[in-house]
Amino acid sequence: MKARIVALPGDGIGPEVTNAAEQVLDKVSNLFNHDIQIDERLMGGVSIDKNGIALTEETLADCLDADAVLLGAVGGPKWDDPSAKVRPEQGLLTLRKEMGLFANLRPVSTHQKLQDSSPLKNELLKGVDILVVRELTGGIYFGEPSCRSVNQNGNLYAVDSMVYLDYEVKRIVELACSLAEDRQGKVTSVDKANVLESSRLWRQIATEVAHDHPKISFDHLLVDAAAMHLITKPSNFDVLVTSNLFGDILTDEASVLTGSMGNLPSASVGTNGPGLYEPIHGSAPDISGKGIANPIGMILSAALLLRYSLKLEQEAKCIETAVNLALHDGCRTIDLQQHENSLSTKQMTKAIIDRMRNNIT
Ligand code: NAD
């Protein structure tokens, strides 16, 4: 198969982990005889430095024209001035909106050999296999008005608006239900319906969608309770569907189950068009340039790209199996094991690539 991928390495550790994913995709091309072309473009702080904006029209057009987009991470202290008009995250938010990526899929599963890397008790981590489906183009990250001003008493105030339209809730919950059909058939919808009007609409629409999926076991949970259940009984969850803000926070929390934030991949998909694949972590300025970033979240994001955008299931499995084998064999970056024998990003990437096999030839 022939495919063109746009890679946006971004800032901080973004380029370090993107390079790892590119090597893995090259190996897939060689093993399975595909022609996967990868074109790198600037996005985020690096694009602000060169072009004055986080995402240029040309780069956006290139992304829309590609079969899929791979993204490292954006942001960092250099561009962190809160009063700045141009910010790295603007590129990411524009990209998600323009590509129509309304759903962010974040699989969270635990590896038996990594249980000691998590601060949680081992017995809580057994059998954890959660798919978080986060709404990505609505809610408080996009709602209007969003502004700062001064009120009549001279107090500075700021407003963000959590807005949800019925069809936005319907399509994300529909997707969660259809994904659950291929899993354990259980969906938990997370909201804050006891306080927020937007959450009451969310719950109403989610309930209607659930009625159309009688085979799915469907329940609702308030976000505060969900935050607690994620670390007290995580193996009870199958598919968890929630809004943009709640999903952002809950998946960072869920990453603790896996031992490190560096392990978690994500896929952002829309109705059609290319998907966007990125690890859930940020640009990690504290370790950037040291060559020690964990590349697994990024490499597993490349596997999701093969699965969802290119429909190459065997190839996706080949990467996931190689990651599992490397972890099974004790390969660890420093975030997973504070040890003098910890592997660098390059060594971990090589350990994974060395374990990739084409089992269908
Ligand atoms: P972060 O995810 O960058 O880092 C949090 C902690 O996890 C840090 O200690 C970091 O060293 C560690 N970590 C993250 N990824 C790792 C990896 N692959 N290997 C080893 N350790 C890893 O979050 P932050 O510190 O809150 O944010 C830093 C910058 O990243 C900010 O500018 C933020 O806006 C940006 N950010 C970008 C994205 C994105 O591009 N999608 C997401 C979140 C944060």
CSV table of C-alpha atoms and ligand atoms in Angstrom, one decimal:
chain,number,residue,atom,x,y,z
A,1,MET,CA,0.0,0.0,0.0
A,2,LYS,CA,1.1,3.6,-0.7
A,3,ALA,CA,0.4,6.3,1.9
A,4,ARG,CA,1.5,9.8,2.7
A,5,ILE,CA,1.7,10.9,6.3
A,6,VAL,CA,2.4,14.4,7.6
A,7,ALA,CA,4.5,14.4,10.8
A,8,LEU,CA,4.4,17.5,13.0
A,9,PRO,CA,7.2,16.8,15.6
A,10,GLY,CA,6.5,20.1,17.4
A,11,ASP,CA,8.4,21.2,20.5
A,12,GLY,CA,10.4,19.8,23.4
A,13,ILE,CA,10.5,16.0,23.4
A,14,GLY,CA,8.1,16.1,20.4
A,15,PRO,CA,10.9,15.7,17.8
A,16,GLU,CA,12.7,13.0,19.8
A,17,VAL,CA,9.6,10.7,20.1
A,18,THR,CA,8.4,11.5,16.6
A,19,ASN,CA,11.7,10.3,15.2
A,20,ALA,CA,11.1,7.0,17.1
A,21,ALA,CA,7.7,6.6,15.5
A,22,GLU,CA,9.0,7.4,12.0
A,23,GLN,CA,11.7,4.6,12.4
A,24,VAL,CA,9.0,2.2,13.5
A,25,LEU,CA,6.8,3.1,10.4
A,26,ASP,CA,9.9,2.6,8.2
A,27,LYS,CA,10.3,-0.8,9.6
A,28,VAL,CA,6.7,-1.6,9.0
A,29,SER,CA,7.2,-0.5,5.3
A,30,ASN,CA,10.1,-2.8,5.0
A,31,LEU,CA,8.5,-5.8,6.7
A,32,PHE,CA,5.2,-5.6,5.0
A,33,ASN,CA,6.3,-4.1,1.7
A,34,HIS,CA,4.4,-0.8,1.9
A,35,ASP,CA,5.4,2.6,0.6
A,36,ILE,CA,4.7,4.9,3.6
A,37,GLN,CA,6.0,8.4,2.8
A,38,ILE,CA,6.5,10.8,5.8
A,39,ASP,CA,6.7,14.5,5.3
A,40,GLU,CA,7.7,16.6,8.3
A,41,ARG,CA,6.2,20.1,8.8
A,42,LEU,CA,6.4,22.7,11.6
A,43,MET,CA,3.7,23.2,14.2
A,44,GLY,CA,3.5,24.8,17.6
A,45,GLY,CA,6.3,26.9,19.1
A,46,VAL,CA,8.8,26.1,16.3
A,47,SER,CA,6.3,27.4,13.8
A,48,ILE,CA,5.7,30.6,15.9
A,49,ASP,CA,9.5,31.2,15.8
A,50,LYS,CA,9.7,30.8,12.1
A,51,ASN,CA,6.3,31.9,10.7
A,52,GLY,CA,4.8,34.0,13.5
A,53,ILE,CA,1.9,31.6,13.9
A,54,ALA,CA,1.5,28.1,15.3
A,55,LEU,CA,0.0,26.6,12.2
A,56,THR,CA,0.3,28.0,8.7
A,57,GLU,CA,-2.4,27.7,6.0
A,58,GLU,CA,0.1,25.6,3.9
A,59,THR,CA,0.7,23.1,6.7
A,60,LEU,CA,-3.0,22.9,7.5
A,61,ALA,CA,-3.7,22.2,3.8
A,62,ASP,CA,-0.9,19.5,3.8
A,63,CYS,CA,-2.5,17.8,6.8
A,64,LEU,CA,-5.9,17.8,5.2
A,65,ASP,CA,-4.5,16.3,2.1
A,66,ALA,CA,-2.6,13.5,3.8
A,67,ASP,CA,-3.7,10.0,4.7
A,68,ALA,CA,-3.0,10.7,8.3
A,69,VAL,CA,-1.1,13.1,10.6
A,70,LEU,CA,1.4,12.2,13.3
A,71,LEU,CA,2.0,14.7,16.0
A,72,GLY,CA,4.7,14.9,18.7
A,73,ALA,CA,3.8,17.6,21.2
A,74,VAL,CA,3.6,21.4,21.3
A,75,GLY,CA,4.4,24.1,23.8
A,76,GLY,CA,7.0,25.0,26.4
A,77,PRO,CA,8.2,27.8,28.7
A,78,LYS,CA,9.6,29.8,25.8
A,79,TRP,CA,6.0,30.5,24.5
A,80,ASP,CA,4.3,30.5,27.9
A,81,ASP,CA,3.6,34.2,28.4
A,82,PRO,CA,-0.1,34.2,29.4
A,83,SER,CA,-0.7,37.6,27.7
A,84,ALA,CA,0.8,36.4,24.3
A,85,LYS,CA,-1.6,36.6,21.4
A,86,VAL,CA,0.0,33.7,19.6
A,87,ARG,CA,0.3,30.4,21.5
A,88,PRO,CA,1.5,26.9,20.4
A,89,GLU,CA,-1.8,25.2,21.5
A,90,GLN,CA,-3.7,27.3,19.0
A,91,GLY,CA,-2.1,25.3,16.2
A,92,LEU,CA,-3.4,22.1,17.8
A,93,LEU,CA,-6.9,23.3,18.5
A,94,THR,CA,-7.2,24.7,15.0
A,95,LEU,CA,-5.9,21.5,13.5
A,96,ARG,CA,-8.5,19.4,15.5
A,97,LYS,CA,-11.3,21.8,14.5
A,98,GLU,CA,-10.4,22.1,10.8
A,99,MET,CA,-9.8,18.3,10.4
A,100,GLY,CA,-13.2,17.7,12.0
A,101,LEU,CA,-11.7,15.4,14.7
A,102,PHE,CA,-14.6,15.2,17.1
A,103,ALA,CA,-13.4,12.1,18.9
A,104,ASN,CA,-10.2,11.4,20.7
A,105,LEU,CA,-9.7,7.7,21.5
A,106,ARG,CA,-7.3,6.9,24.4
A,107,PRO,CA,-6.7,3.2,25.2
A,108,VAL,CA,-5.4,2.6,28.7
A,109,SER,CA,-4.2,-0.9,29.6
A,110,THR,CA,-1.8,-2.2,32.1
A,111,HIS,CA,1.2,-4.4,31.4
A,112,GLN,CA,1.8,-7.1,34.0
A,113,LYS,CA,5.5,-6.3,34.1
A,114,LEU,CA,4.9,-2.6,34.6
A,115,GLN,CA,2.7,-2.9,37.7
A,116,ASP,CA,5.5,-1.9,40.0
A,117,SER,CA,6.0,1.4,37.9
A,118,SER,CA,2.6,2.5,39.1
A,119,PRO,CA,2.1,4.0,42.5
A,120,LEU,CA,-1.2,2.0,42.8
A,121,LYS,CA,-1.4,-1.5,44.5
A,122,ASN,CA,-0.7,-4.3,42.1
A,123,GLU,CA,-4.1,-6.0,42.8
A,124,LEU,CA,-5.9,-2.9,41.6
A,125,LEU,CA,-4.1,-3.0,38.3
A,126,LYS,CA,-5.0,-6.5,37.1
A,127,GLY,CA,-7.1,-6.7,34.0
A,128,VAL,CA,-7.3,-2.9,33.4
A,129,ASP,CA,-8.4,-2.3,29.8
A,130,ILE,CA,-10.2,1.0,29.3
A,131,LEU,CA,-11.0,2.9,26.1
A,132,VAL,CA,-11.6,6.6,26.9
A,133,VAL,CA,-13.6,8.3,24.2
A,134,ARG,CA,-13.1,12.1,24.7
A,135,GLU,CA,-15.2,14.7,22.8
A,136,LEU,CA,-12.6,16.9,21.1
A,137,THR,CA,-14.1,19.8,19.2
A,138,GLY,CA,-16.7,21.1,21.6
A,139,GLY,CA,-17.2,22.1,25.2
A,140,ILE,CA,-15.2,24.6,27.2
A,141,TYR,CA,-12.1,24.6,25.0
A,142,PHE,CA,-14.1,26.1,22.1
A,143,GLY,CA,-17.2,27.7,23.7
A,144,GLU,CA,-18.0,31.4,23.3
A,145,PRO,CA,-17.8,33.8,25.0
A,146,SER,CA,-14.2,33.3,26.2
A,147,CYS,CA,-12.8,36.5,27.4
A,148,ARG,CA,-11.3,38.7,30.1
A,149,SER,CA,-12.7,42.1,31.2
A,150,VAL,CA,-13.2,44.4,34.1
A,151,ASN,CA,-16.6,44.6,35.9
A,152,GLN,CA,-18.4,47.7,37.3
A,153,ASN,CA,-16.5,47.3,40.6
A,154,GLY,CA,-13.2,47.3,38.9
A,155,ASN,CA,-12.6,43.6,39.4
A,156,LEU,CA,-10.7,41.8,36.6
A,157,TYR,CA,-12.8,38.7,35.5
A,158,ALA,CA,-12.5,35.9,33.0
A,159,VAL,CA,-15.1,33.8,31.3
A,160,ASP,CA,-15.0,30.4,29.6
A,161,SER,CA,-18.1,28.8,28.2
A,162,MET,CA,-19.0,25.1,28.3
A,163,VAL,CA,-21.3,24.7,25.3
A,164,TYR,CA,-22.6,21.5,23.9
A,165,LEU,CA,-24.9,21.0,21.0
A,166,ASP,CA,-27.2,17.9,20.9
A,167,TYR,CA,-25.6,16.5,17.7
A,168,GLU,CA,-22.1,16.8,19.2
A,169,VAL,CA,-23.1,14.7,22.2
A,170,LYS,CA,-25.1,12.2,20.0
A,171,ARG,CA,-22.2,11.4,17.6
A,172,ILE,CA,-19.6,10.9,20.3
A,173,VAL,CA,-21.8,8.6,22.4
A,174,GLU,CA,-22.9,6.7,19.2
A,175,LEU,CA,-19.2,6.2,18.5
A,176,ALA,CA,-18.5,5.0,22.1
A,177,CYS,CA,-21.4,2.5,21.8
A,178,SER,CA,-20.2,1.1,18.5
A,179,LEU,CA,-16.6,0.8,19.8
A,180,ALA,CA,-18.0,-1.0,22.9
A,181,GLU,CA,-19.7,-3.6,20.7
A,182,ASP,CA,-16.3,-4.9,19.7
A,183,ARG,CA,-15.1,-4.9,23.4
A,184,GLN,CA,-16.9,-5.9,26.6
A,185,GLY,CA,-20.1,-4.1,25.6
A,186,LYS,CA,-20.1,-1.6,28.5
A,187,VAL,CA,-20.2,2.2,28.3
A,188,THR,CA,-19.9,4.7,31.2
A,189,SER,CA,-20.9,8.2,30.3
A,190,VAL,CA,-19.2,10.8,32.6
A,191,ASP,CA,-20.6,14.2,33.3
A,192,LYS,CA,-21.4,16.7,36.0
A,193,ALA,CA,-25.2,16.7,35.6
A,194,ASN,CA,-25.8,17.6,39.2
A,195,VAL,CA,-24.4,21.0,38.6
A,196,LEU,CA,-23.9,21.9,35.0
A,197,GLU,CA,-26.7,22.5,32.4
A,198,SER,CA,-24.5,21.4,29.6
A,199,SER,CA,-24.0,18.1,31.5
A,200,ARG,CA,-27.8,17.7,31.9
A,201,LEU,CA,-28.1,18.0,28.1
A,202,TRP,CA,-25.2,15.5,27.7
A,203,ARG,CA,-27.0,13.0,30.0
A,204,GLN,CA,-30.3,13.4,28.3
A,205,ILE,CA,-28.8,12.8,24.8
A,206,ALA,CA,-26.6,10.0,26.0
A,207,THR,CA,-29.6,8.2,27.5
A,208,GLU,CA,-31.5,8.5,24.2
A,209,VAL,CA,-28.5,7.0,22.3
A,210,ALA,CA,-28.2,4.2,24.9
A,211,HIS,CA,-31.9,3.2,24.2
A,212,ASP,CA,-30.9,2.6,20.6
A,213,HIS,CA,-28.2,0.2,21.7
A,214,PRO,CA,-30.0,-2.3,23.9
A,215,LYS,CA,-27.1,-4.8,23.9
A,216,ILE,CA,-24.8,-2.2,25.5
A,217,SER,CA,-24.7,-2.0,29.3
A,218,PHE,CA,-24.8,1.7,29.8
A,219,ASP,CA,-24.4,3.8,32.9
A,220,HIS,CA,-23.8,7.4,34.0
A,221,LEU,CA,-21.2,8.6,36.5
A,222,LEU,CA,-20.5,12.0,37.9
A,223,VAL,CA,-16.9,13.2,37.0
A,224,ASP,CA,-15.8,13.4,40.6
A,225,ALA,CA,-16.9,9.8,41.3
A,226,ALA,CA,-15.3,8.8,38.0
A,227,ALA,CA,-12.0,10.3,39.1
A,228,MET,CA,-12.2,8.2,42.3
A,229,HIS,CA,-13.3,5.0,40.6
A,230,LEU,CA,-10.5,5.2,38.1
A,231,ILE,CA,-7.9,4.6,40.8
A,232,THR,CA,-10.0,2.5,43.2
A,233,LYS,CA,-11.6,0.1,40.8
A,234,PRO,CA,-10.2,0.8,37.3
A,235,SER,CA,-10.9,-2.7,36.0
A,236,ASN,CA,-14.6,-2.1,36.2
A,237,PHE,CA,-14.5,0.3,33.2
A,238,ASP,CA,-14.7,-0.7,29.6
A,239,VAL,CA,-15.5,2.3,27.4
A,240,LEU,CA,-15.7,5.7,29.2
A,241,VAL,CA,-17.2,8.5,27.1
A,242,THR,CA,-16.9,12.1,28.2
A,243,SER,CA,-16.6,15.7,27.3
A,244,ASN,CA,-13.4,17.6,26.2
A,245,LEU,CA,-12.4,19.0,29.6
A,246,PHE,CA,-13.3,15.9,31.7
A,247,GLY,CA,-11.6,13.6,29.2
A,248,ASP,CA,-8.4,15.6,29.2
A,249,ILE,CA,-8.1,15.4,33.0
A,250,LEU,CA,-9.3,11.8,33.5
A,251,THR,CA,-6.9,10.4,30.9
A,252,ASP,CA,-3.9,12.1,32.6
A,253,GLU,CA,-5.1,10.4,35.8
A,254,ALA,CA,-5.6,7.1,34.0
A,255,SER,CA,-2.0,7.2,32.7
A,256,VAL,CA,-0.8,6.6,36.3
A,257,LEU,CA,-2.3,3.1,36.0
A,258,THR,CA,0.0,2.2,33.2
A,259,GLY,CA,3.2,3.4,35.0
A,260,SER,CA,3.9,6.5,33.0
A,261,MET,CA,2.3,9.2,31.0
A,262,GLY,CA,4.9,8.4,28.3
A,263,ASN,CA,3.1,5.1,27.6
A,264,LEU,CA,-0.2,6.4,26.4
A,265,PRO,CA,-1.2,6.8,22.7
A,266,SER,CA,-4.2,8.5,21.2
A,267,ALA,CA,-6.1,8.6,18.0
A,268,SER,CA,-8.3,11.6,17.0
A,269,VAL,CA,-10.9,10.8,14.3
A,270,GLY,CA,-13.7,12.5,12.5
A,271,THR,CA,-16.5,11.3,10.2
A,272,ASN,CA,-14.1,11.0,7.3
A,273,GLY,CA,-10.7,12.5,6.2
A,274,PRO,CA,-7.4,11.9,7.8
A,275,GLY,CA,-7.0,11.1,11.5
A,276,LEU,CA,-4.5,12.7,13.9
A,277,TYR,CA,-2.3,10.5,16.1
A,278,GLU,CA,-0.3,11.7,19.1
A,279,PRO,CA,0.8,10.6,22.5
A,280,ILE,CA,-1.2,12.0,25.4
A,281,HIS,CA,1.8,13.6,27.0
A,282,GLY,CA,3.1,17.2,26.4
A,283,SER,CA,6.5,18.5,25.3
A,284,ALA,CA,8.1,17.7,28.7
A,285,PRO,CA,10.5,20.6,28.8
A,286,ASP,CA,12.1,19.2,32.0
A,287,ILE,CA,13.6,16.3,30.1
A,288,SER,CA,13.7,17.8,26.6
A,289,GLY,CA,17.1,17.4,24.8
A,290,LYS,CA,18.3,14.7,27.3
A,291,GLY,CA,17.5,11.8,25.0
A,292,ILE,CA,15.6,10.0,27.8
A,293,ALA,CA,11.9,10.5,26.8
A,294,ASN,CA,9.8,7.3,26.7
A,295,PRO,CA,8.8,6.8,23.0
A,296,ILE,CA,6.1,4.2,23.7
A,297,GLY,CA,3.1,6.5,23.6
A,298,MET,CA,4.2,7.9,20.3
A,299,ILE,CA,5.1,4.5,18.8
A,300,LEU,CA,1.7,3.1,19.9
A,301,SER,CA,0.1,6.2,18.3
A,302,ALA,CA,1.7,5.1,15.0
A,303,ALA,CA,0.1,1.7,15.6
A,304,LEU,CA,-3.3,3.3,16.0
A,305,LEU,CA,-2.6,5.3,12.7
A,306,LEU,CA,-2.1,2.0,10.9
A,307,ARG,CA,-5.2,0.5,12.4
A,308,TYR,CA,-7.7,3.4,12.0
A,309,SER,CA,-6.5,5.4,9.0
A,310,LEU,CA,-4.7,2.9,6.9
A,311,LYS,CA,-6.7,-0.2,8.0
A,312,LEU,CA,-3.5,-2.2,8.5
A,313,GLU,CA,-4.5,-4.3,11.5
A,314,GLN,CA,-1.7,-6.9,11.2
A,315,GLU,CA,0.9,-4.1,11.0
A,316,ALA,CA,-0.6,-2.3,14.0
A,317,LYS,CA,-0.5,-5.6,16.0
A,318,CYS,CA,3.1,-6.1,14.9
A,319,ILE,CA,4.0,-2.8,16.7
A,320,GLU,CA,1.9,-3.5,19.8
A,321,THR,CA,3.4,-7.0,20.2
A,322,ALA,CA,6.9,-5.6,19.8
A,323,VAL,CA,6.2,-3.0,22.5
A,324,ASN,CA,4.8,-5.7,24.8
A,325,LEU,CA,7.8,-8.0,24.2
A,326,ALA,CA,10.2,-5.2,24.9
A,327,LEU,CA,8.5,-4.4,28.2
A,328,HIS,CA,8.3,-8.1,29.0
A,329,ASP,CA,12.0,-8.4,28.5
A,330,GLY,CA,12.7,-5.7,31.0
A,331,CYS,CA,13.4,-2.8,28.6
A,332,ARG,CA,12.7,0.5,30.5
A,333,THR,CA,13.2,4.2,30.0
A,334,ILE,CA,13.9,6.2,33.2
A,335,ASP,CA,10.2,7.3,33.7
A,336,LEU,CA,9.4,3.5,34.1
A,337,GLN,CA,12.3,2.6,36.3
A,338,GLN,CA,14.8,4.9,38.0
A,339,HIS,CA,17.8,2.8,37.4
A,340,GLU,CA,21.3,3.2,36.1
A,341,ASN,CA,20.5,0.7,33.3
A,342,SER,CA,17.6,2.7,32.0
A,343,LEU,CA,17.4,2.9,28.3
A,344,SER,CA,17.6,6.1,26.3
A,345,THR,CA,14.9,7.0,23.8
A,346,LYS,CA,17.1,5.6,21.0
A,347,GLN,CA,17.9,2.4,22.8
A,348,MET,CA,14.2,1.8,23.7
A,349,THR,CA,13.2,2.5,20.1
A,350,LYS,CA,15.8,0.0,18.8
A,351,ALA,CA,14.7,-2.6,21.4
A,352,ILE,CA,11.1,-2.3,20.0
A,353,ILE,CA,12.2,-2.3,16.3
A,354,ASP,CA,14.4,-5.4,16.9
A,355,ARG,CA,11.3,-7.3,18.2
A,356,MET,CA,9.0,-6.4,15.2
A,357,ARG,CA,8.1,-9.4,13.1
A,358,ASN,CA,5.8,-10.0,10.1
A,359,ASN,CA,3.9,-13.1,11.2
A,360,ILE,CA,1.8,-13.3,8.1
A,361,THR,CA,4.5,-14.1,5.6
B,1,NAD,P1,4.0,17.0,30.1
B,1,NAD,O1,3.1,15.8,29.6
B,1,NAD,O2,4.8,17.6,29.1
B,1,NAD,O3,4.9,16.5,31.3
B,1,NAD,C1,4.4,16.0,32.5
B,1,NAD,C2,5.5,15.1,33.2
B,1,NAD,O4,5.5,13.9,32.5
B,1,NAD,C3,6.9,15.7,33.1
B,1,NAD,O5,7.5,15.4,34.3
B,1,NAD,C4,7.5,15.0,32.0
B,1,NAD,O6,8.9,14.9,32.1
B,1,NAD,C5,6.8,13.6,32.0
B,1,NAD,N1,6.7,13.1,30.7
B,1,NAD,C6,5.8,13.4,29.7
B,1,NAD,N2,6.0,12.7,28.7
B,1,NAD,C7,7.0,11.9,28.9
B,1,NAD,C8,7.7,10.9,28.2
B,1,NAD,N3,7.4,10.6,26.9
B,1,NAD,N4,8.7,10.2,28.7
B,1,NAD,C9,9.1,10.5,30.0
B,1,NAD,N5,8.5,11.4,30.8
B,1,NAD,C10,7.5,12.1,30.2
B,1,NAD,O7,3.0,18.0,30.7
B,1,NAD,P2,3.3,19.5,31.3
B,1,NAD,O8,4.6,19.5,31.9
B,1,NAD,O9,2.1,19.9,32.0
B,1,NAD,O10,3.4,20.4,30.0
B,1,NAD,C11,4.6,20.8,29.3
B,1,NAD,C12,4.2,21.5,28.1
B,1,NAD,O11,3.5,20.6,27.2
B,1,NAD,C13,3.3,22.7,28.3
B,1,NAD,O12,3.7,23.8,27.4
B,1,NAD,C14,1.9,22.2,27.8
B,1,NAD,O13,1.1,23.2,27.3
B,1,NAD,C15,2.3,21.3,26.7
B,1,NAD,N6,1.3,20.2,26.4
B,1,NAD,C16,1.2,19.9,25.1
B,1,NAD,C17,0.3,18.8,24.8
B,1,NAD,C18,0.2,18.5,23.4
B,1,NAD,O14,1.0,18.8,22.6
B,1,NAD,N7,-0.8,17.7,23.0
B,1,NAD,C19,-0.4,18.1,25.8
B,1,NAD,C20,-0.1,18.5,27.1
B,1,NAD,C21,0.7,19.5,27.5
